[in-house]
Amino acid sequence: MFRMRFALDRVDVAFTDREGGVSTGPWASLNLGTGGADDPSNVEANLKLLAGAMGVARIVTMRLVNVVDVAIVGPDDDQRFVADALVTDQVGVALLVRVADCLPVVLADADAGVIAVAHAGRKGMQSGVVINTVTAMRQLEAERISAWMGPRACGNCYEVPAQMADEVATAVPAARSTTSWRTPALDIGAGVENQLRAAGVQVHDLGADLCTIEDERLFSYRRQGIQSGRFGAVVVLR
């Protein structure tokens, strides 16, 4: 179920893999995403399994819109937010971001008691979703923010048209990359890390050697297409 999991003071962080769920076929087995053709009841069962493993009653999710919207989660909020990042200062509320090639980011200030998750794909990175997330956290009095970046499509594999690479690199120069076969590419991890460090955030890149396109233990839209499931990153304030 967990590709990696750790606790830091009051903060519990986990990145999932494909194991330990009930989904079958191309979505086997811990598919957390509702946007594909997997049976919704299987996805709901998988989310409950994840909640149980994290020791929480509920997990707050979001429907991604690939922009820079950040939702603040209150003590009684349990709806599925339409956003690309979630922030809370509530104890015992698990926040989940779901991905399948884009970059999952967990952020936390354990001393201030503020946590967040963000979905940083090409569009989100280009528009500054992690910067908006950091801003929202600081409005809740977070000061010493740390971030953990998870698995994603790596800069050696994430091929894009040359014009797109130029457009993104104009906004985020650190994201420019080249595939291993020498065509234009993007390195979302490098771009987001640069943005976070510029914002004064301490960054831990846990997914540097875990490319979703190459690693079949993780879901990948580029590798599986519309039959791809979603893995996730979850954070809880204790």
Coordinates of N, CA and C in Angstrom, one line a residue:
M1 N 0.8 -1.2 0.0 CA 0.0 0.0 0.0 C 0.9 1.3 0.0
F2 N 1.9 1.3 0.8 CA 2.7 2.5 0.9 C 4.1 2.3 0.2
R3 N 4.3 3.1 -0.8 CA 5.7 3.2 -1.4 C 6.7 3.7 -0.4
M4 N 6.2 4.7 0.4 CA 7.0 5.3 1.5 C 6.1 5.9 2.5
R5 N 6.5 5.9 3.7 CA 5.7 6.5 4.8 C 6.6 6.9 5.9
F6 N 6.3 8.0 6.6 CA 7.2 8.4 7.7 C 6.4 9.4 8.5
A7 N 6.8 9.6 9.8 CA 6.2 10.6 10.7 C 7.3 11.6 11.1
L8 N 6.9 12.8 11.1 CA 7.8 13.9 11.6 C 7.1 14.8 12.6
D9 N 7.4 14.6 13.8 CA 6.8 15.4 14.9 C 5.3 15.1 14.8
R10 N 4.5 16.1 14.5 CA 3.0 15.9 14.5 C 2.5 15.5 13.1
V11 N 3.3 15.3 12.2 CA 2.9 15.1 10.8 C 3.2 13.7 10.3
D12 N 2.2 13.1 9.7 CA 2.3 11.7 9.2 C 2.1 11.9 7.7
V13 N 3.1 11.4 6.9 CA 3.2 11.5 5.5 C 3.3 10.2 4.8
A14 N 2.6 10.0 3.7 CA 2.7 8.7 3.0 C 2.4 8.9 1.5
F15 N 3.2 8.1 0.7 CA 3.0 8.0 -0.7 C 2.6 6.6 -1.0
T16 N 1.5 6.4 -1.7 CA 1.0 5.0 -2.0 C 1.6 4.5 -3.3
D17 N 1.4 3.1 -3.4 CA 1.7 2.5 -4.6 C 0.5 1.7 -5.2
R18 N 0.6 0.7 -5.9 CA -0.5 0.0 -6.5 C -1.0 -1.2 -5.7
E19 N -0.4 -1.5 -4.6 CA -0.7 -2.7 -3.9 C -1.7 -2.5 -2.8
G20 N -2.4 -3.6 -2.4 CA -3.2 -3.6 -1.2 C -4.6 -3.1 -1.4
G21 N -5.1 -3.1 -2.6 CA -6.5 -2.6 -2.8 C -7.4 -3.7 -3.4
V22 N -8.6 -3.3 -3.8 CA -9.5 -4.3 -4.3 C -9.8 -4.2 -5.8
S23 N -9.3 -3.2 -6.5 CA -9.5 -3.0 -7.9 C -8.9 -4.1 -8.7
T24 N -9.4 -4.4 -9.9 CA -8.9 -5.5 -10.7 C -8.5 -4.9 -12.1
G25 N -7.9 -5.8 -12.9 CA -7.6 -5.4 -14.3 C -6.5 -4.4 -14.3
P26 N -6.5 -3.5 -15.3 CA -5.5 -2.4 -15.3 C -5.4 -1.5 -14.1
W27 N -6.5 -1.5 -13.3 CA -6.5 -0.6 -12.2 C -6.0 -1.3 -10.9
A28 N -5.6 -2.6 -11.0 CA -5.2 -3.4 -9.8 C -4.0 -2.7 -9.2
S29 N -4.0 -2.6 -7.8 CA -5.2 -2.9 -7.1 C -5.7 -1.8 -6.2
L30 N -4.7 -0.9 -5.8 CA -5.1 0.3 -5.0 C -5.3 1.5 -5.8
N31 N -6.3 1.5 -6.7 CA -6.6 2.7 -7.5 C -7.4 3.6 -6.7
L32 N -6.9 4.9 -6.5 CA -7.6 5.9 -5.7 C -8.3 6.9 -6.5
G33 N -8.3 6.8 -7.9 CA -8.9 7.8 -8.7 C -10.2 7.4 -9.2
T34 N -11.1 8.4 -9.3 CA -12.5 8.2 -9.7 C -12.8 8.6 -11.2
G35 N -11.7 9.1 -11.8 CA -11.9 9.7 -13.1 C -11.9 8.7 -14.3
G36 N -11.5 7.5 -14.0 CA -11.4 6.5 -15.1 C -12.6 5.6 -15.1
A37 N -12.3 4.4 -15.7 CA -13.4 3.4 -15.9 C -13.5 2.3 -14.8
D38 N -12.7 2.5 -13.8 CA -12.8 1.5 -12.7 C -14.1 1.6 -12.0
D39 N -14.5 0.5 -11.4 CA -15.8 0.5 -10.6 C -15.7 1.5 -9.5
P40 N -16.6 2.5 -9.4 CA -16.6 3.5 -8.3 C -16.6 2.9 -6.9
S41 N -17.3 1.7 -6.8 CA -17.3 1.1 -5.5 C -16.0 0.5 -5.1
N42 N -15.2 0.1 -6.1 CA -13.8 -0.3 -5.8 C -13.0 0.8 -5.3
V43 N -13.1 2.0 -5.9 CA -12.3 3.1 -5.6 C -12.7 3.6 -4.1
E44 N -14.0 3.6 -3.9 CA -14.5 3.9 -2.5 C -13.9 3.0 -1.5
A45 N -13.9 1.7 -1.8 CA -13.3 0.7 -0.9 C -11.8 0.9 -0.7
N46 N -11.1 1.3 -1.7 CA -9.7 1.6 -1.6 C -9.4 2.8 -0.7
L47 N -10.2 3.8 -0.9 CA -10.1 5.0 0.0 C -10.3 4.7 1.4
K48 N -11.3 3.8 1.7 CA -11.5 3.4 3.1 C -10.4 2.6 3.6
L49 N -9.8 1.7 2.8 CA -8.6 1.0 3.2 C -7.4 1.9 3.5
L50 N -7.3 2.9 2.7 CA -6.2 3.9 3.0 C -6.5 4.7 4.3
A51 N -7.7 5.1 4.5 CA -8.1 5.8 5.7 C -7.8 4.9 6.9
G52 N -8.1 3.7 6.9 CA -7.9 2.8 8.0 C -6.4 2.6 8.2
A53 N -5.6 2.5 7.2 CA -4.2 2.3 7.3 C -3.5 3.6 7.9
M54 N -4.1 4.7 7.6 CA -3.6 6.0 8.1 C -4.2 6.3 9.5
G55 N -5.1 5.5 10.0 CA -5.7 5.8 11.3 C -6.6 7.0 11.4
V56 N -7.3 7.3 10.3 CA -8.2 8.4 10.3 C -9.6 8.0 9.9
A57 N -10.6 8.8 10.2 CA -12.0 8.5 9.9 C -12.4 8.8 8.5
R58 N -11.7 9.8 7.9 CA -12.0 10.2 6.6 C -10.8 10.8 5.9
I59 N -10.9 10.9 4.6 CA -9.8 11.5 3.8 C -10.5 12.5 2.9
V60 N -10.0 13.7 2.9 CA -10.5 14.8 2.1 C -9.8 14.7 0.7
T61 N -10.6 14.7 -0.3 CA -10.0 14.6 -1.7 C -10.4 15.9 -2.5
M62 N -9.9 15.9 -3.7 CA -10.2 17.0 -4.6 C -10.3 16.6 -6.0
R63 N -11.2 17.2 -6.8 CA -11.3 17.1 -8.2 C -10.4 18.1 -8.9
L64 N -9.4 17.7 -9.6 CA -8.4 18.6 -10.1 C -8.9 19.4 -11.3
V65 N -8.5 20.6 -11.4 CA -8.9 21.5 -12.5 C -7.6 22.0 -13.2
N66 N -6.4 21.6 -12.8 CA -5.2 21.9 -13.5 C -5.0 23.4 -13.6
V67 N -5.3 24.1 -12.5 CA -5.0 25.5 -12.5 C -4.2 25.8 -11.2
V68 N -4.6 26.8 -10.4 CA -3.8 27.1 -9.2 C -4.7 27.3 -8.0
D69 N -5.9 26.8 -8.0 CA -6.9 27.0 -6.9 C -6.5 26.2 -5.7
V70 N -6.5 26.8 -4.5 CA -6.2 26.2 -3.3 C -7.4 26.3 -2.4
A71 N -7.8 25.2 -1.8 CA -8.9 25.1 -0.9 C -8.5 24.9 0.5
I72 N -9.1 25.7 1.4 CA -8.8 25.6 2.9 C -9.8 24.6 3.5
V73 N -9.4 23.6 4.1 CA -10.2 22.6 4.7 C -10.5 22.9 6.2
G74 N -11.8 23.0 6.5 CA -12.2 23.3 7.9 C -12.4 22.1 8.7
P75 N -12.9 22.2 9.9 CA -13.1 21.1 10.8 C -14.2 20.1 10.4
D76 N -15.2 20.6 9.7 CA -16.3 19.7 9.3 C -16.4 19.5 7.8
D77 N -15.4 19.9 7.1 CA -15.5 19.8 5.6 C -15.1 18.4 5.2
D78 N -16.0 17.8 4.5 CA -15.7 16.4 3.9 C -16.1 16.3 2.5
Q79 N -16.4 17.4 1.8 CA -16.8 17.3 0.4 C -15.6 17.1 -0.4
R80 N -15.8 16.8 -1.7 CA -14.7 16.6 -2.6 C -14.5 18.0 -3.2
F81 N -13.4 18.7 -2.9 CA -13.1 20.0 -3.3 C -12.7 20.1 -4.8
V82 N -13.1 21.1 -5.4 CA -12.6 21.4 -6.8 C -11.4 22.3 -6.7
A83 N -10.2 21.8 -6.8 CA -9.0 22.5 -6.5 C -7.8 21.7 -6.9
D84 N -6.6 22.3 -6.9 CA -5.4 21.6 -7.2 C -4.5 21.6 -6.0
A85 N -5.0 22.1 -4.8 CA -4.2 22.0 -3.6 C -5.2 22.1 -2.4
L86 N -4.9 21.4 -1.3 CA -5.6 21.5 -0.1 C -4.7 21.9 1.1
V87 N -5.3 22.8 1.9 CA -4.5 23.2 3.1 C -5.4 23.1 4.3
T88 N -4.9 22.7 5.5 CA -5.7 22.7 6.7 C -4.8 22.9 7.9
D89 N -5.4 23.3 9.0 CA -4.7 23.3 10.3 C -5.5 22.5 11.3
Q90 N -6.3 21.6 10.8 CA -7.2 20.7 11.6 C -6.5 19.4 11.9
V91 N -6.5 19.0 13.2 CA -5.9 17.8 13.6 C -6.8 16.6 13.2
G92 N -6.1 15.5 12.7 CA -6.8 14.3 12.3 C -7.5 14.3 11.0
V93 N -7.4 15.4 10.2 CA -8.0 15.4 8.9 C -6.9 15.1 7.8
A94 N -7.1 14.0 7.1 CA -6.2 13.5 6.1 C -6.5 14.2 4.8
L95 N -5.5 14.8 4.1 CA -5.6 15.4 2.8 C -4.9 14.5 1.8
L96 N -5.6 14.3 0.7 CA -5.1 13.4 -0.4 C -5.0 14.1 -1.7
V97 N -3.8 13.9 -2.4 CA -3.7 14.3 -3.8 C -3.4 13.1 -4.6
R98 N -4.1 13.0 -5.8 CA -4.0 11.8 -6.6 C -3.4 12.1 -7.9
V99 N -2.5 11.3 -8.4 CA -1.7 11.6 -9.6 C -1.4 10.3 -10.4
A100 N -1.0 10.5 -11.6 CA -0.5 9.4 -12.5 C 0.4 9.9 -13.5
D101 N 1.5 10.5 -13.1 CA 2.6 11.1 -13.9 C 2.9 12.5 -13.4
C102 N 1.9 13.3 -13.0 CA 2.1 14.6 -12.4 C 2.8 14.4 -11.0
L103 N 3.3 15.5 -10.5 CA 4.0 15.5 -9.3 C 3.2 15.7 -8.0
P104 N 3.1 14.8 -7.1 CA 2.4 15.0 -5.8 C 3.4 15.7 -4.8
V105 N 2.9 16.7 -4.2 CA 3.7 17.4 -3.2 C 3.0 17.5 -1.9
V106 N 3.7 17.1 -0.8 CA 3.2 17.3 0.5 C 4.0 18.4 1.2
L107 N 3.3 19.3 1.9 CA 3.9 20.4 2.6 C 3.4 20.5 4.0
A108 N 4.3 20.9 4.9 CA 3.9 21.0 6.3 C 4.8 21.9 7.1
D109 N 4.2 22.5 8.1 CA 4.9 23.2 9.2 C 4.4 22.6 10.5
A110 N 5.2 21.7 11.0 CA 4.7 20.9 12.2 C 4.5 21.8 13.4
D111 N 5.4 22.8 13.6 CA 5.3 23.7 14.7 C 4.1 24.5 14.7
A112 N 3.7 25.0 13.5 CA 2.5 25.9 13.3 C 1.3 25.0 13.2
G113 N 1.4 23.7 12.9 CA 0.3 22.9 12.8 C -0.5 23.2 11.5
V114 N 0.2 23.3 10.4 CA -0.4 23.5 9.1 C 0.2 22.5 8.1
I115 N -0.7 21.9 7.3 CA -0.3 20.9 6.3 C -1.0 21.2 5.0
A116 N -0.5 20.6 3.9 CA -1.0 20.8 2.6 C -0.6 19.7 1.7
V117 N -1.4 19.5 0.6 CA -1.0 18.7 -0.5 C -1.3 19.5 -1.8
A118 N -0.4 19.3 -2.8 CA -0.6 20.0 -4.1 C -0.4 19.1 -5.3
H119 N -1.1 19.3 -6.3 CA -1.0 18.6 -7.6 C -0.2 19.5 -8.6
A120 N 1.0 19.1 -8.9 CA 1.8 19.9 -9.8 C 2.1 19.2 -11.1
G121 N 1.2 19.4 -12.0 CA 1.5 19.0 -13.4 C 2.1 20.1 -14.2
R122 N 2.2 19.9 -15.5 CA 2.8 20.9 -16.3 C 2.1 22.3 -16.2
K123 N 0.7 22.3 -16.3 CA 0.0 23.5 -16.2 C 0.1 24.1 -14.8
G124 N 0.0 23.3 -13.8 CA 0.0 23.8 -12.4 C 1.4 24.4 -12.1
M125 N 2.4 23.7 -12.5 CA 3.8 24.2 -12.3 C 4.0 25.6 -13.0
Q126 N 3.5 25.6 -14.2 CA 3.7 26.8 -15.0 C 3.0 28.0 -14.4
S127 N 1.8 27.7 -13.8 CA 1.0 28.8 -13.2 C 1.3 29.1 -11.8
G128 N 2.1 28.2 -11.1 CA 2.6 28.5 -9.8 C 1.7 27.9 -8.7
V129 N 1.2 26.7 -8.9 CA 0.3 26.1 -7.8 C 1.0 26.0 -6.5
V130 N 2.3 25.6 -6.5 CA 2.9 25.4 -5.2 C 3.2 26.7 -4.5
I131 N 3.4 27.8 -5.3 CA 3.6 29.1 -4.7 C 2.3 29.5 -4.0
N132 N 1.1 29.3 -4.7 CA -0.2 29.7 -4.1 C -0.4 28.8 -2.8
T133 N 0.0 27.6 -2.8 CA -0.1 26.7 -1.7 C 0.7 27.3 -0.5
V134 N 1.9 27.6 -0.7 CA 2.8 28.2 0.3 C 2.2 29.5 0.9
T135 N 1.6 30.3 0.0 CA 1.0 31.5 0.4 C -0.2 31.3 1.3
A136 N -1.0 30.3 0.9 CA -2.2 30.0 1.8 C -1.7 29.4 3.1
M137 N -0.7 28.6 3.2 CA -0.2 28.1 4.4 C 0.3 29.3 5.3
R138 N 1.0 30.2 4.7 CA 1.5 31.3 5.5 C 0.4 32.2 6.1
Q139 N -0.7 32.2 5.4 CA -1.8 33.0 5.9 C -2.4 32.3 7.1
L140 N -2.1 31.0 7.3 CA -2.5 30.3 8.5 C -1.4 30.3 9.5
E141 N -0.4 31.1 9.3 CA 0.8 31.4 10.2 C 1.8 30.3 10.2
A142 N 1.9 29.5 9.1 CA 3.0 28.7 8.8 C 4.2 29.5 8.5
E143 N 5.4 29.2 9.0 CA 6.6 29.9 8.8 C 7.7 29.1 8.3
R144 N 7.9 27.9 8.9 CA 9.0 27.0 8.5 C 8.4 25.8 7.8
I145 N 8.3 26.0 6.5 CA 7.6 25.0 5.7 C 8.6 24.0 5.1
S146 N 8.3 22.7 5.2 CA 9.0 21.7 4.5 C 8.1 21.1 3.4
A147 N 8.7 20.6 2.4 CA 8.0 19.9 1.3 C 8.6 18.6 0.9
W148 N 7.8 17.6 0.6 CA 8.2 16.3 0.1 C 7.6 16.1 -1.2
M149 N 8.5 15.9 -2.2 CA 8.0 15.6 -3.6 C 8.1 14.1 -3.8
G150 N 7.0 13.6 -4.5 CA 6.9 12.1 -4.7 C 7.3 11.7 -6.1
P151 N 7.0 10.5 -6.5 CA 7.2 10.0 -7.8 C 6.4 10.7 -8.9
R152 N 7.0 10.8 -10.1 CA 6.4 11.5 -11.2 C 7.1 11.1 -12.5
A153 N 6.6 11.5 -13.6 CA 7.3 11.3 -14.9 C 8.6 12.1 -14.8
C154 N 9.7 11.4 -15.1 CA 11.0 12.1 -14.9 C 11.4 12.9 -16.2
G155 N 12.4 13.7 -16.0 CA 12.8 14.6 -17.1 C 13.4 13.8 -18.3
N156 N 13.8 12.6 -18.1 CA 14.4 11.8 -19.2 C 13.3 11.1 -20.0
C157 N 12.0 11.1 -19.5 CA 10.9 10.4 -20.2 C 9.8 11.3 -20.6
Y158 N 9.6 12.5 -19.9 CA 8.5 13.3 -20.1 C 8.6 14.1 -21.4
E159 N 8.4 13.5 -22.5 CA 8.6 14.2 -23.8 C 7.4 15.1 -24.1
V160 N 7.7 16.3 -24.7 CA 6.7 17.2 -25.1 C 7.1 17.9 -26.4
P161 N 6.2 18.5 -27.1 CA 6.5 19.2 -28.3 C 7.5 20.4 -28.0
A162 N 8.3 20.7 -28.9 CA 9.4 21.7 -28.7 C 8.7 23.1 -28.3
Q163 N 7.6 23.5 -29.0 CA 7.0 24.7 -28.6 C 6.5 24.7 -27.2
M164 N 5.9 23.6 -26.7 CA 5.4 23.5 -25.4 C 6.6 23.6 -24.4
A165 N 7.7 22.9 -24.7 CA 8.9 23.0 -23.8 C 9.4 24.4 -23.7
D166 N 9.4 25.2 -24.8 CA 9.8 26.6 -24.8 C 8.9 27.4 -24.0
E167 N 7.6 27.2 -24.1 CA 6.6 28.0 -23.4 C 6.7 27.8 -21.9
V168 N 6.9 26.5 -21.5 CA 7.0 26.2 -20.0 C 8.3 26.8 -19.5
A169 N 9.4 26.6 -20.2 CA 10.7 27.0 -19.8 C 10.8 28.5 -19.7
T170 N 10.0 29.2 -20.4 CA 10.0 30.7 -20.3 C 9.5 31.1 -18.9
A171 N 8.5 30.3 -18.4 CA 8.0 30.6 -17.1 C 8.8 30.0 -16.0
V172 N 9.3 28.8 -16.2 CA 10.0 28.0 -15.2 C 11.3 27.4 -15.9
P173 N 12.3 28.2 -16.0 CA 13.5 27.7 -16.7 C 14.1 26.4 -16.2
A174 N 14.0 26.1 -14.9 CA 14.6 24.9 -14.4 C 13.9 23.7 -14.9
A175 N 12.7 23.8 -15.5 CA 11.9 22.7 -15.9 C 12.4 22.1 -17.3
R176 N 13.2 22.9 -18.0 CA 13.6 22.4 -19.3 C 14.5 21.2 -19.2
S177 N 14.2 20.2 -20.1 CA 14.9 19.0 -20.0 C 15.0 18.4 -21.4
T178 N 15.7 17.2 -21.5 CA 15.8 16.5 -22.8 C 15.6 15.0 -22.5
T179 N 14.9 14.3 -23.3 CA 14.7 12.9 -23.1 C 16.0 12.1 -23.3
S180 N 16.0 10.9 -22.9 CA 17.2 10.1 -23.1 C 17.4 9.8 -24.5
W181 N 16.4 10.0 -25.4 CA 16.6 9.9 -26.8 C 16.7 11.2 -27.5
R182 N 17.0 12.3 -26.7 CA 17.5 13.6 -27.2 C 16.4 14.4 -27.9
T183 N 15.2 14.3 -27.3 CA 14.1 15.2 -27.8 C 13.6 16.1 -26.7
P184 N 12.9 17.2 -27.0 CA 12.5 18.1 -25.9 C 11.6 17.5 -24.8
A185 N 11.9 17.9 -23.6 CA 11.2 17.3 -22.5 C 11.0 18.3 -21.4
L186 N 10.3 17.9 -20.3 CA 10.1 18.7 -19.1 C 10.5 17.9 -17.9
D187 N 11.1 18.6 -17.0 CA 11.4 18.0 -15.7 C 10.6 18.7 -14.6
I188 N 9.4 18.2 -14.3 CA 8.5 18.9 -13.4 C 9.1 18.9 -12.0
G189 N 9.8 17.9 -11.6 CA 10.4 17.9 -10.3 C 11.4 19.0 -10.1
A190 N 12.3 19.2 -11.1 CA 13.3 20.2 -11.0 C 12.6 21.6 -11.0
G191 N 11.6 21.8 -11.8 CA 10.9 23.1 -11.9 C 10.2 23.4 -10.6
V192 N 9.5 22.5 -10.0 CA 8.8 22.7 -8.7 C 9.8 22.9 -7.6
E193 N 10.8 22.1 -7.6 CA 11.8 22.3 -6.5 C 12.4 23.7 -6.5
N194 N 12.7 24.2 -7.7 CA 13.2 25.5 -7.9 C 12.2 26.6 -7.3
Q195 N 11.0 26.4 -7.6 CA 9.9 27.3 -7.2 C 9.8 27.3 -5.6
L196 N 9.8 26.1 -5.1 CA 9.7 26.0 -3.6 C 10.9 26.6 -2.9
R197 N 12.1 26.3 -3.4 CA 13.3 26.8 -2.7 C 13.3 28.4 -2.8
A198 N 12.9 28.9 -4.0 CA 12.8 30.3 -4.1 C 11.8 31.0 -3.1
A199 N 10.8 30.2 -2.7 CA 9.8 30.7 -1.7 C 10.3 30.4 -0.3
G200 N 11.5 29.9 -0.1 CA 12.0 29.7 1.2 C 11.5 28.4 1.9
V201 N 11.2 27.4 1.1 CA 10.7 26.1 1.6 C 11.8 25.1 1.5
Q202 N 12.0 24.3 2.5 CA 13.0 23.2 2.6 C 12.4 22.1 1.8
V203 N 13.1 21.5 0.8 CA 12.6 20.5 -0.1 C 13.3 19.2 0.1
H204 N 12.5 18.1 0.1 CA 13.0 16.8 0.2 C 12.4 16.0 -1.0
D205 N 13.3 15.6 -1.9 CA 12.8 15.0 -3.2 C 12.9 13.5 -3.0
L206 N 11.8 12.9 -2.5 CA 11.7 11.5 -2.3 C 11.5 10.7 -3.6
G207 N 11.0 11.3 -4.6 CA 10.7 10.6 -5.9 C 11.7 10.8 -7.0
A208 N 12.9 11.3 -6.6 CA 13.9 11.6 -7.7 C 14.3 10.4 -8.5
D209 N 14.2 9.2 -8.0 CA 14.6 8.0 -8.7 C 13.4 7.1 -9.0
L210 N 12.2 7.7 -8.9 CA 11.0 6.9 -9.1 C 10.2 7.5 -10.3
C211 N 10.4 7.1 -11.5 CA 9.7 7.6 -12.6 C 8.5 6.7 -12.9
T212 N 7.3 7.4 -12.9 CA 6.0 6.6 -13.1 C 6.0 6.0 -14.4
I213 N 6.6 6.5 -15.4 CA 6.5 5.9 -16.8 C 7.3 4.6 -16.8
E214 N 8.4 4.6 -16.0 CA 9.2 3.4 -16.0 C 8.9 2.4 -15.0
D215 N 8.2 2.8 -13.9 CA 8.0 1.9 -12.7 C 6.6 1.4 -12.7
E216 N 6.4 0.1 -13.0 CA 5.1 -0.5 -13.1 C 4.4 -0.7 -11.7
R217 N 5.1 -0.4 -10.6 CA 4.5 -0.4 -9.3 C 3.7 0.8 -9.1
L218 N 3.8 1.8 -10.0 CA 3.0 3.0 -9.9 C 2.1 3.2 -11.1
F219 N 1.0 3.8 -11.0 CA 0.2 4.1 -12.2 C 0.8 5.2 -13.0
S220 N 0.6 5.1 -14.3 CA 1.1 6.1 -15.2 C 0.1 6.3 -16.4
Y221 N -0.4 7.5 -16.6 CA -1.3 7.8 -17.7 C -0.5 7.7 -19.0
R222 N 0.7 8.1 -19.1 CA 1.5 8.0 -20.3 C 1.8 6.6 -20.7
R223 N 1.9 5.7 -19.7 CA 2.2 4.3 -20.0 C 0.9 3.5 -20.3
Q224 N -0.2 3.8 -19.5 CA -1.4 3.0 -19.5 C -2.6 3.7 -20.3
G225 N -2.5 5.0 -20.5 CA -3.6 5.7 -21.2 C -4.8 5.8 -20.3
I226 N -6.0 5.7 -20.8 CA -7.2 5.9 -20.1 C -7.5 4.8 -19.1
Q227 N -6.8 3.7 -19.2 CA -6.9 2.7 -18.2 C -6.0 2.8 -17.0
S228 N -5.4 3.9 -16.9 CA -4.5 4.2 -15.7 C -5.3 4.5 -14.5
G229 N -4.9 3.9 -13.4 CA -5.5 4.3 -12.1 C -4.7 5.5 -11.6
R230 N -4.9 5.8 -10.3 CA -4.2 6.9 -9.6 C -3.6 6.4 -8.3
F231 N -2.4 6.8 -8.0 CA -1.8 6.6 -6.7 C -1.8 8.0 -6.0
G232 N -1.4 8.1 -4.8 CA -1.6 9.3 -4.1 C -0.5 9.6 -3.0
A233 N -0.6 10.9 -2.6 CA 0.2 11.3 -1.4 C -0.8 11.8 -0.4
V234 N -0.6 11.4 0.9 CA -1.6 11.8 1.9 C -0.8 12.3 3.1
V235 N -1.4 13.3 3.8 CA -0.8 13.9 5.0 C -1.8 14.1 6.1
V236 N -1.4 13.9 7.3 CA -2.3 14.1 8.5 C -1.6 14.8 9.6
L237 N -2.2 15.7 10.2 CA -1.7 16.4 11.4 C -2.2 15.7 12.6
R238 N -1.3 15.3 13.5 CA -1.7 14.6 14.7 C -1.8 15.5 15.9

